[in-house]
PDB file of C-alpha atoms in Angstrom:
ATOM      1  CA  GLU T   1       2.219  31.233  -4.985  1.00  0.00           C
ATOM      2  CA  VAL T   2       3.664  31.748  -1.585  1.00  0.00           C
ATOM      3  CA  GLN T   3       7.452  32.373  -1.511  1.00  0.00           C
ATOM      4  CA  LEU T   4       9.058  33.150   2.126  1.00  0.00           C
ATOM      5  CA  VAL T   5      12.777  34.363   1.366  1.00  0.00           C
ATOM      6  CA  GLU T   6      15.167  34.488   4.180  1.00  0.00           C
ATOM      7  CA  SER T   7      17.993  36.568   4.006  1.00  0.00           C
ATOM      8  CA  GLY T   8      20.708  38.148   6.413  1.00  0.00           C
ATOM      9  CA  GLY T   9      22.746  34.855   7.146  1.00  0.00           C
ATOM     10  CA  GLY T  10      26.808  35.098   7.328  1.00  0.00           C
ATOM     11  CA  LEU T  11      29.716  35.001   9.433  1.00  0.00           C
ATOM     12  CA  VAL T  12      29.747  36.208  12.817  1.00  0.00           C
ATOM     13  CA  GLN T  13      32.111  36.429  15.922  1.00  0.00           C
ATOM     14  CA  PRO T  14      31.209  35.309  19.311  1.00  0.00           C
ATOM     15  CA  GLY T  15      29.714  38.165  21.186  1.00  0.00           C
ATOM     16  CA  GLY T  16      28.547  39.381  17.909  1.00  0.00           C
ATOM     17  CA  SER T  17      24.932  40.323  16.394  1.00  0.00           C
ATOM     18  CA  LEU T  18      23.141  39.369  13.214  1.00  0.00           C
ATOM     19  CA  ARG T  19      19.373  40.608  11.646  1.00  0.00           C
ATOM     20  CA  LEU T  20      17.975  38.086   9.687  1.00  0.00           C
ATOM     21  CA  SER T  21      15.072  39.227   7.289  1.00  0.00           C
ATOM     22  CA  CYS T  22      12.061  37.133   5.208  1.00  0.00           C
ATOM     23  CA  ALA T  23      10.477  38.528   2.695  1.00  0.00           C
ATOM     24  CA  ALA T  24       7.125  37.305   2.359  1.00  0.00           C
ATOM     25  CA  SER T  25       4.867  37.131  -1.368  1.00  0.00           C
ATOM     26  CA  GLY T  26       2.056  35.674  -2.560  1.00  0.00           C
ATOM     27  CA  PHE T  27      -0.313  35.848   0.336  1.00  0.00           C
ATOM     28  CA  THR T  28      -1.638  37.902   2.709  1.00  0.00           C
ATOM     29  CA  PHE T  29       1.038  38.863   5.538  1.00  0.00           C
ATOM     30  CA  SER T  30      -0.409  40.711   7.772  1.00  0.00           C
ATOM     31  CA  THR T  31      -2.635  38.052   8.672  1.00  0.00           C
ATOM     32  CA  TYR T  32      -0.798  35.453   9.698  1.00  0.00           C
ATOM     33  CA  TRP T  33       1.478  33.615  12.596  1.00  0.00           C
ATOM     34  CA  MET T  34       5.416  32.896  12.108  1.00  0.00           C
ATOM     35  CA  HIS T  35       7.549  31.777  13.379  1.00  0.00           C
ATOM     36  CA  TRP T  36      11.587  31.144  12.758  1.00  0.00           C
ATOM     37  CA  VAL T  37      12.809  27.731  12.901  1.00  0.00           C
ATOM     38  CA  ARG T  38      16.590  26.562  12.718  1.00  0.00           C
ATOM     39  CA  GLN T  39      18.355  23.495  12.038  1.00  0.00           C
ATOM     40  CA  THR T  40      22.446  22.740  12.894  1.00  0.00           C
ATOM     41  CA  PRO T  41      24.000  20.889   9.886  1.00  0.00           C
ATOM     42  CA  GLY T  42      22.968  17.406   9.918  1.00  0.00           C
ATOM     43  CA  LYS T  43      20.720  17.573  12.957  1.00  0.00           C
ATOM     44  CA  GLY T  44      16.779  17.687  13.597  1.00  0.00           C
ATOM     45  CA  LEU T  45      14.809  21.023  13.500  1.00  0.00           C
ATOM     46  CA  VAL T  46      14.520  23.233  16.964  1.00  0.00           C
ATOM     47  CA  TRP T  47      12.012  25.870  17.009  1.00  0.00           C
ATOM     48  CA  VAL T  48      12.996  29.207  18.013  1.00  0.00           C
ATOM     49  CA  SER T  49      10.287  32.033  18.245  1.00  0.00           C
ATOM     50  CA  ARG T  50       7.071  33.035  17.005  1.00  0.00           C
ATOM     51  CA  ILE T  51       5.458  36.075  16.654  1.00  0.00           C
ATOM     52  CA  ASN T  52       1.447  36.416  15.986  1.00  0.00           C
ATOM     53  CA  SER T  53      -0.218  38.732  12.903  1.00  0.00           C
ATOM     54  CA  ASP T  54      -0.037  42.322  14.864  1.00  0.00           C
ATOM     55  CA  GLU T  55       3.252  41.609  16.671  1.00  0.00           C
ATOM     56  CA  SER T  56       1.207  41.667  19.736  1.00  0.00           C
ATOM     57  CA  ARG T  57       2.249  38.495  20.679  1.00  0.00           C
ATOM     58  CA  THR T  58       5.763  36.530  20.987  1.00  0.00           C
ATOM     59  CA  SER T  59       7.802  33.499  22.055  1.00  0.00           C
ATOM     60  CA  TYR T  60      11.349  32.204  22.363  1.00  0.00           C
ATOM     61  CA  ALA T  61      13.291  29.161  23.071  1.00  0.00           C
ATOM     62  CA  ASP T  62      14.785  29.175  26.191  1.00  0.00           C
ATOM     63  CA  SER T  63      17.981  28.801  24.874  1.00  0.00           C
ATOM     64  CA  VAL T  64      17.493  32.196  22.772  1.00  0.00           C
ATOM     65  CA  LYS T  65      15.329  34.584  25.381  1.00  0.00           C
ATOM     66  CA  GLY T  66      16.783  37.239  25.860  1.00  0.00           C
ATOM     67  CA  ARG T  67      19.110  37.480  23.136  1.00  0.00           C
ATOM     68  CA  PHE T  68      16.779  37.053  20.284  1.00  0.00           C
ATOM     69  CA  THR T  69      13.697  39.650  19.180  1.00  0.00           C
ATOM     70  CA  ILE T  70      11.117  38.404  16.771  1.00  0.00           C
ATOM     71  CA  SER T  71       9.802  41.504  14.508  1.00  0.00           C
ATOM     72  CA  ARG T  72       7.784  42.093  11.717  1.00  0.00           C
ATOM     73  CA  ASP T  73       6.981  45.089   9.302  1.00  0.00           C
ATOM     74  CA  ASN T  74       3.082  44.201   7.783  1.00  0.00           C
ATOM     75  CA  ALA T  75       3.307  47.187   5.315  1.00  0.00           C
ATOM     76  CA  LYS T  76       6.931  45.702   3.595  1.00  0.00           C
ATOM     77  CA  ASN T  77       5.597  41.952   4.178  1.00  0.00           C
ATOM     78  CA  THR T  78       8.725  40.546   6.065  1.00  0.00           C
ATOM     79  CA  LEU T  79       9.895  38.709   9.224  1.00  0.00           C
ATOM     80  CA  TYR T  80      12.750  39.803  11.468  1.00  0.00           C
ATOM     81  CA  LEU T  81      14.608  38.441  13.546  1.00  0.00           C
ATOM     82  CA  GLN T  82      17.206  40.193  15.696  1.00  0.00           C
ATOM     83  CA  MET T  83      20.230  38.202  17.620  1.00  0.00           C
ATOM     84  CA  ASN T  84      22.585  39.463  19.567  1.00  0.00           C
ATOM     85  CA  SER T  85      24.947  38.409  22.051  1.00  0.00           C
ATOM     86  CA  LEU T  86      25.309  35.007  19.471  1.00  0.00           C
ATOM     87  CA  ARG T  87      27.345  31.879  20.254  1.00  0.00           C
ATOM     88  CA  ALA T  88      28.709  28.526  19.001  1.00  0.00           C
ATOM     89  CA  GLU T  89      25.532  26.856  19.309  1.00  0.00           C
ATOM     90  CA  ASP T  90      23.332  29.055  17.520  1.00  0.00           C
ATOM     91  CA  THR T  91      25.123  28.313  14.363  1.00  0.00           C
ATOM     92  CA  ALA T  92      22.448  26.507  12.037  1.00  0.00           C
ATOM     93  CA  VAL T  93      20.260  27.102   8.881  1.00  0.00           C
ATOM     94  CA  TYR T  94      17.727  29.672   9.984  1.00  0.00           C
ATOM     95  CA  TYR T  95      13.941  28.937   7.810  1.00  0.00           C
ATOM     96  CA  CYS T  96      11.239  31.848   8.408  1.00  0.00           C
ATOM     97  CA  VAL T  97       8.202  29.281   8.733  1.00  0.00           C
ATOM     98  CA  ARG T  98       4.225  30.379   8.015  1.00  0.00           C
ATOM     99  CA  GLY T  99       1.427  29.900  10.175  1.00  0.00           C
ATOM    100  CA  LEU T 100       0.165  28.488  13.589  1.00  0.00           C
ATOM    101  CA  ASP T 101       0.498  25.389  11.819  1.00  0.00           C
ATOM    102  CA  PRO T 102       3.265  25.865  10.237  1.00  0.00           C
ATOM    103  CA  ASP T 103       3.039  24.861   6.419  1.00  0.00           C
ATOM    104  CA  TYR T 104       5.448  27.262   4.053  1.00  0.00           C
ATOM    105  CA  TRP T 105       8.802  27.299   5.059  1.00  0.00           C
ATOM    106  CA  GLY T 106      11.935  29.205   3.183  1.00  0.00           C
ATOM    107  CA  GLN T 107      14.906  27.363   1.360  1.00  0.00           C
ATOM    108  CA  GLY T 108      16.693  28.784   5.103  1.00  0.00           C
ATOM    109  CA  THR T 109      19.857  31.044   5.797  1.00  0.00           C
ATOM    110  CA  LEU T 110      22.723  29.805   7.088  1.00  0.00           C
ATOM    111  CA  VAL T 111      24.450  31.337  10.206  1.00  0.00           C
ATOM    112  CA  THR T 112      27.929  30.688  11.671  1.00  0.00           C
ATOM    113  CA  VAL T 113      29.727  31.511  14.905  1.00  0.00           C
ATOM    114  CA  SER T 114      32.787  31.454  15.476  1.00  0.00           C
ATOM    115  CA  SER T 115      35.732  33.426  15.844  1.00  0.00           C
TER     116      SER T 115
ATOM    117  CA  ASP I   1       8.924  23.124  28.220  1.00  0.00           C
ATOM    118  CA  ILE I   2       6.997  20.577  25.709  1.00  0.00           C
ATOM    119  CA  VAL I   3       8.634  17.525  25.036  1.00  0.00           C
ATOM    120  CA  MET I   4       8.166  15.596  21.643  1.00  0.00           C
ATOM    121  CA  THR I   5       9.651  12.233  22.043  1.00  0.00           C
ATOM    122  CA  GLN I   6       9.364  10.227  18.525  1.00  0.00           C
ATOM    123  CA  SER I   7      10.004   6.413  18.468  1.00  0.00           C
ATOM    124  CA  PRO I   8      11.384   4.775  16.387  1.00  0.00           C
ATOM    125  CA  LEU I   9      14.391   7.118  15.708  1.00  0.00           C
ATOM    126  CA  SER I  10      15.114   5.390  12.364  1.00  0.00           C
ATOM    127  CA  LEU I  11      12.725   3.368  10.435  1.00  0.00           C
ATOM    128  CA  PRO I  12      14.163   0.900   7.785  1.00  0.00           C
ATOM    129  CA  VAL I  13      11.169  -0.300   5.452  1.00  0.00           C
ATOM    130  CA  THR I  14      10.652  -2.540   2.300  1.00  0.00           C
ATOM    131  CA  LEU I  15       8.914  -0.709  -0.574  1.00  0.00           C
ATOM    132  CA  GLY I  16       5.544  -1.603  -0.932  1.00  0.00           C
ATOM    133  CA  GLN I  17       5.598  -2.119   2.976  1.00  0.00           C
ATOM    134  CA  PRO I  18       3.609  -0.301   5.738  1.00  0.00           C
ATOM    135  CA  ALA I  19       5.423   1.879   8.638  1.00  0.00           C
ATOM    136  CA  SER I  20       4.418   3.671  11.789  1.00  0.00           C
ATOM    137  CA  ILE I  21       6.230   6.558  13.364  1.00  0.00           C
ATOM    138  CA  SER I  22       4.657   7.343  17.195  1.00  0.00           C
ATOM    139  CA  CYS I  23       5.552  10.538  18.557  1.00  0.00           C
ATOM    140  CA  ARG I  24       4.267  11.235  22.449  1.00  0.00           C
ATOM    141  CA  SER I  25       4.082  15.200  24.222  1.00  0.00           C
ATOM    142  CA  SER I  26       5.046  15.270  27.887  1.00  0.00           C
ATOM    143  CA  GLN I  27       1.811  17.339  27.820  1.00  0.00           C
ATOM    144  CA  SER I  28      -2.174  17.676  26.300  1.00  0.00           C
ATOM    145  CA  LEU I  29      -1.980  18.966  23.281  1.00  0.00           C
ATOM    146  CA  VAL I  30      -5.682  20.028  23.370  1.00  0.00           C
ATOM    147  CA  HIS I  31      -5.711  24.314  22.860  1.00  0.00           C
ATOM    148  CA  SER I  32      -7.954  26.197  24.924  1.00  0.00           C
ATOM    149  CA  ASP I  33     -10.260  26.680  21.275  1.00  0.00           C
ATOM    150  CA  GLY I  34     -10.412  23.182  21.150  1.00  0.00           C
ATOM    151  CA  ASN I  35      -7.852  21.895  18.633  1.00  0.00           C
ATOM    152  CA  THR I  36      -4.769  20.121  18.323  1.00  0.00           C
ATOM    153  CA  TYR I  37      -2.149  21.741  16.647  1.00  0.00           C
ATOM    154  CA  LEU I  38       0.018  18.367  16.077  1.00  0.00           C
ATOM    155  CA  ASN I  39       1.664  18.443  12.966  1.00  0.00           C
ATOM    156  CA  TRP I  40       3.995  16.128  10.777  1.00  0.00           C
ATOM    157  CA  LEU I  41       6.674  17.306   8.826  1.00  0.00           C
ATOM    158  CA  GLN I  42       8.706  15.176   6.117  1.00  0.00           C
ATOM    159  CA  GLN I  43      12.130  17.092   5.538  1.00  0.00           C
ATOM    160  CA  ARG I  44      13.991  14.630   2.095  1.00  0.00           C
ATOM    161  CA  PRO I  45      17.710  14.936   1.719  1.00  0.00           C
ATOM    162  CA  GLY I  46      18.952  18.335   0.821  1.00  0.00           C
ATOM    163  CA  GLN I  47      15.508  20.005   1.318  1.00  0.00           C
ATOM    164  CA  SER I  48      13.238  22.537   3.597  1.00  0.00           C
ATOM    165  CA  PRO I  49      10.555  20.710   5.306  1.00  0.00           C
ATOM    166  CA  ARG I  50       7.451  20.038   4.145  1.00  0.00           C
ATOM    167  CA  ARG I  51       3.795  19.595   5.929  1.00  0.00           C
ATOM    168  CA  LEU I  52       1.984  16.708   5.482  1.00  0.00           C
ATOM    169  CA  ILE I  53      -0.403  16.003   8.375  1.00  0.00           C
ATOM    170  CA  TYR I  54      -2.158  19.401  10.624  1.00  0.00           C
ATOM    171  CA  LYS I  55      -3.915  19.145  13.166  1.00  0.00           C
ATOM    172  CA  VAL I  56      -3.307  15.517  13.736  1.00  0.00           C
ATOM    173  CA  SER I  57      -5.259  14.096  10.899  1.00  0.00           C
ATOM    174  CA  ASN I  58      -5.622  16.828   8.267  1.00  0.00           C
ATOM    175  CA  ARG I  59      -3.427  15.623   4.905  1.00  0.00           C
ATOM    176  CA  ASP I  60      -2.240  19.247   3.402  1.00  0.00           C
ATOM    177  CA  SER I  61      -3.249  19.598  -0.534  1.00  0.00           C
ATOM    178  CA  GLY I  62      -0.714  17.435  -3.173  1.00  0.00           C
ATOM    179  CA  VAL I  63       0.109  14.631   0.101  1.00  0.00           C
ATOM    180  CA  PRO I  64      -0.602  11.455  -0.951  1.00  0.00           C
ATOM    181  CA  ASP I  65      -3.318   9.297   0.892  1.00  0.00           C
ATOM    182  CA  ARG I  66      -1.197   6.295   1.963  1.00  0.00           C
ATOM    183  CA  PHE I  67       0.043   9.383   4.736  1.00  0.00           C
ATOM    184  CA  SER I  68      -2.462   9.384   7.401  1.00  0.00           C
ATOM    185  CA  GLY I  69      -2.051  10.893  11.152  1.00  0.00           C
ATOM    186  CA  SER I  70      -4.146   9.972  14.318  1.00  0.00           C
ATOM    187  CA  GLY I  71      -4.062  10.518  17.739  1.00  0.00           C
ATOM    188  CA  SER I  72      -5.655  12.817  20.104  1.00  0.00           C
ATOM    189  CA  GLY I  73      -4.528  14.188  23.987  1.00  0.00           C
ATOM    190  CA  THR I  74      -0.478  12.984  24.211  1.00  0.00           C
ATOM    191  CA  ASP I  75       0.076   9.946  21.931  1.00  0.00           C
ATOM    192  CA  PHE I  76       0.125  10.457  18.264  1.00  0.00           C
ATOM    193  CA  THR I  77       0.948   8.375  15.159  1.00  0.00           C
ATOM    194  CA  LEU I  78       1.927   8.573  11.378  1.00  0.00           C
ATOM    195  CA  LYS I  79       1.268   5.388   9.342  1.00  0.00           C
ATOM    196  CA  ILE I  80       2.371   5.239   5.630  1.00  0.00           C
ATOM    197  CA  SER I  81       0.408   2.525   4.104  1.00  0.00           C
ATOM    198  CA  ARG I  82       2.734   1.114   1.994  1.00  0.00           C
ATOM    199  CA  VAL I  83       6.002   3.368   1.775  1.00  0.00           C
ATOM    200  CA  GLU I  84       7.689   4.010  -1.812  1.00  0.00           C
ATOM    201  CA  ALA I  85      11.226   5.426  -3.139  1.00  0.00           C
ATOM    202  CA  GLU I  86      10.212   8.917  -2.740  1.00  0.00           C
ATOM    203  CA  ASP I  87       9.362   8.622   1.373  1.00  0.00           C
ATOM    204  CA  VAL I  88      12.813   8.661   2.475  1.00  0.00           C
ATOM    205  CA  GLY I  89      13.718  11.233   4.749  1.00  0.00           C
ATOM    206  CA  VAL I  90      13.409  12.441   8.217  1.00  0.00           C
ATOM    207  CA  TYR I  91      10.059  13.029   9.375  1.00  0.00           C
ATOM    208  CA  TYR I  92       9.298  15.397  12.609  1.00  0.00           C
ATOM    209  CA  CYS I  93       6.251  15.708  14.985  1.00  0.00           C
ATOM    210  CA  MET I  94       5.850  19.278  15.978  1.00  0.00           C
ATOM    211  CA  GLN I  95       3.387  20.704  18.347  1.00  0.00           C
ATOM    212  CA  GLY I  96       1.946  24.596  17.920  1.00  0.00           C
ATOM    213  CA  THR I  97      -0.233  24.941  20.875  1.00  0.00           C
ATOM    214  CA  HIS I  98       2.186  25.492  23.828  1.00  0.00           C
ATOM    215  CA  SER I  99       3.554  29.172  23.486  1.00  0.00           C
ATOM    216  CA  GLN I 100       6.916  27.268  22.919  1.00  0.00           C
ATOM    217  CA  GLY I 101       6.447  25.264  19.931  1.00  0.00           C
ATOM    218  CA  THR I 102       8.568  21.970  20.283  1.00  0.00           C
ATOM    219  CA  PHE I 103       9.671  19.129  17.575  1.00  0.00           C
ATOM    220  CA  GLY I 104      10.468  15.652  17.768  1.00  0.00           C
ATOM    221  CA  GLN I 105      13.884  13.969  17.817  1.00  0.00           C
ATOM    222  CA  GLY I 106      13.005  13.185  14.232  1.00  0.00           C
ATOM    223  CA  THR I 107      12.625   9.593  12.638  1.00  0.00           C
ATOM    224  CA  LYS I 108      14.942   8.783   9.265  1.00  0.00           C
ATOM    225  CA  VAL I 109      12.837   6.472   7.080  1.00  0.00           C
ATOM    226  CA  GLU I 110      14.916   4.306   5.085  1.00  0.00           C
ATOM    227  CA  ILE I 111      14.504   1.754   2.522  1.00  0.00           C
ATOM    228  CA  LYS I 112      16.021  -1.525   3.764  1.00  0.00           C
TER     229      LYS I 112
END
C-alpha cells in the first residue's frame, strides 16, 4: 500500500525557517517524481515545487522561488521541503504528492506563520 | 505561468442528473513527449485530494465509470453522467506538462 506521511509542520514566526519531511513507503520511491502542494484552509490547491527521481531537475512556483528548496534522499525514501524566510501567506496545509501525474497524496502537515 | 481556468466555480446538481466542468489552459498542454498531462482531482470535505483522471481521459482504478474526461490542447472537460451523493466536493484540474504545475480554482459540486 502506498503511503506518504508528512511531518515537520508547526507554528513559526515570520522570517523563520522550517523543514518538512515526507516519508514514503509501499512503492519504489527512487523512480518517481514528487511534488509539494499547499492549501490554505478553505481555499484551493496551489502547486509549490517538484523534483525528478534523481534530483537533477527541480522547479518552483514563483511565490516560493529563492526561499524554498525541495530535495530527496532515495536511500531513506524521504522527500523534503526546506522553507526559509517564511511569510504569513505561506500558512497552509502542505501535501506531499507522488508522480508526474500526481496520483497519491499524503494527509498533509499544517504550517502556520504568525507572530 | 500557465493559468488554468475552471467553470463553473459552483455547480448545484440534482441527484441522478449529469454534470460537466470545463477547464481551459492559457497554453497548450501537449508535452514534447506527445503526452498531455492534464489531471482531474476530487477533494471531499475534510479529505486529501484524490486523482480521478490522468492524461486527459484515463480513469484511475476504483473510480466509477460515471466519471469521464475529454479534451485536447487547451480545452478539457470532466463529466459526471449521473451525480450521486458521494460526488459532493471540490473538483480541480491540474496540469503537469510545464515545469511549473498549476491547478484550476476548483469547482464546488453540491446537491440541490
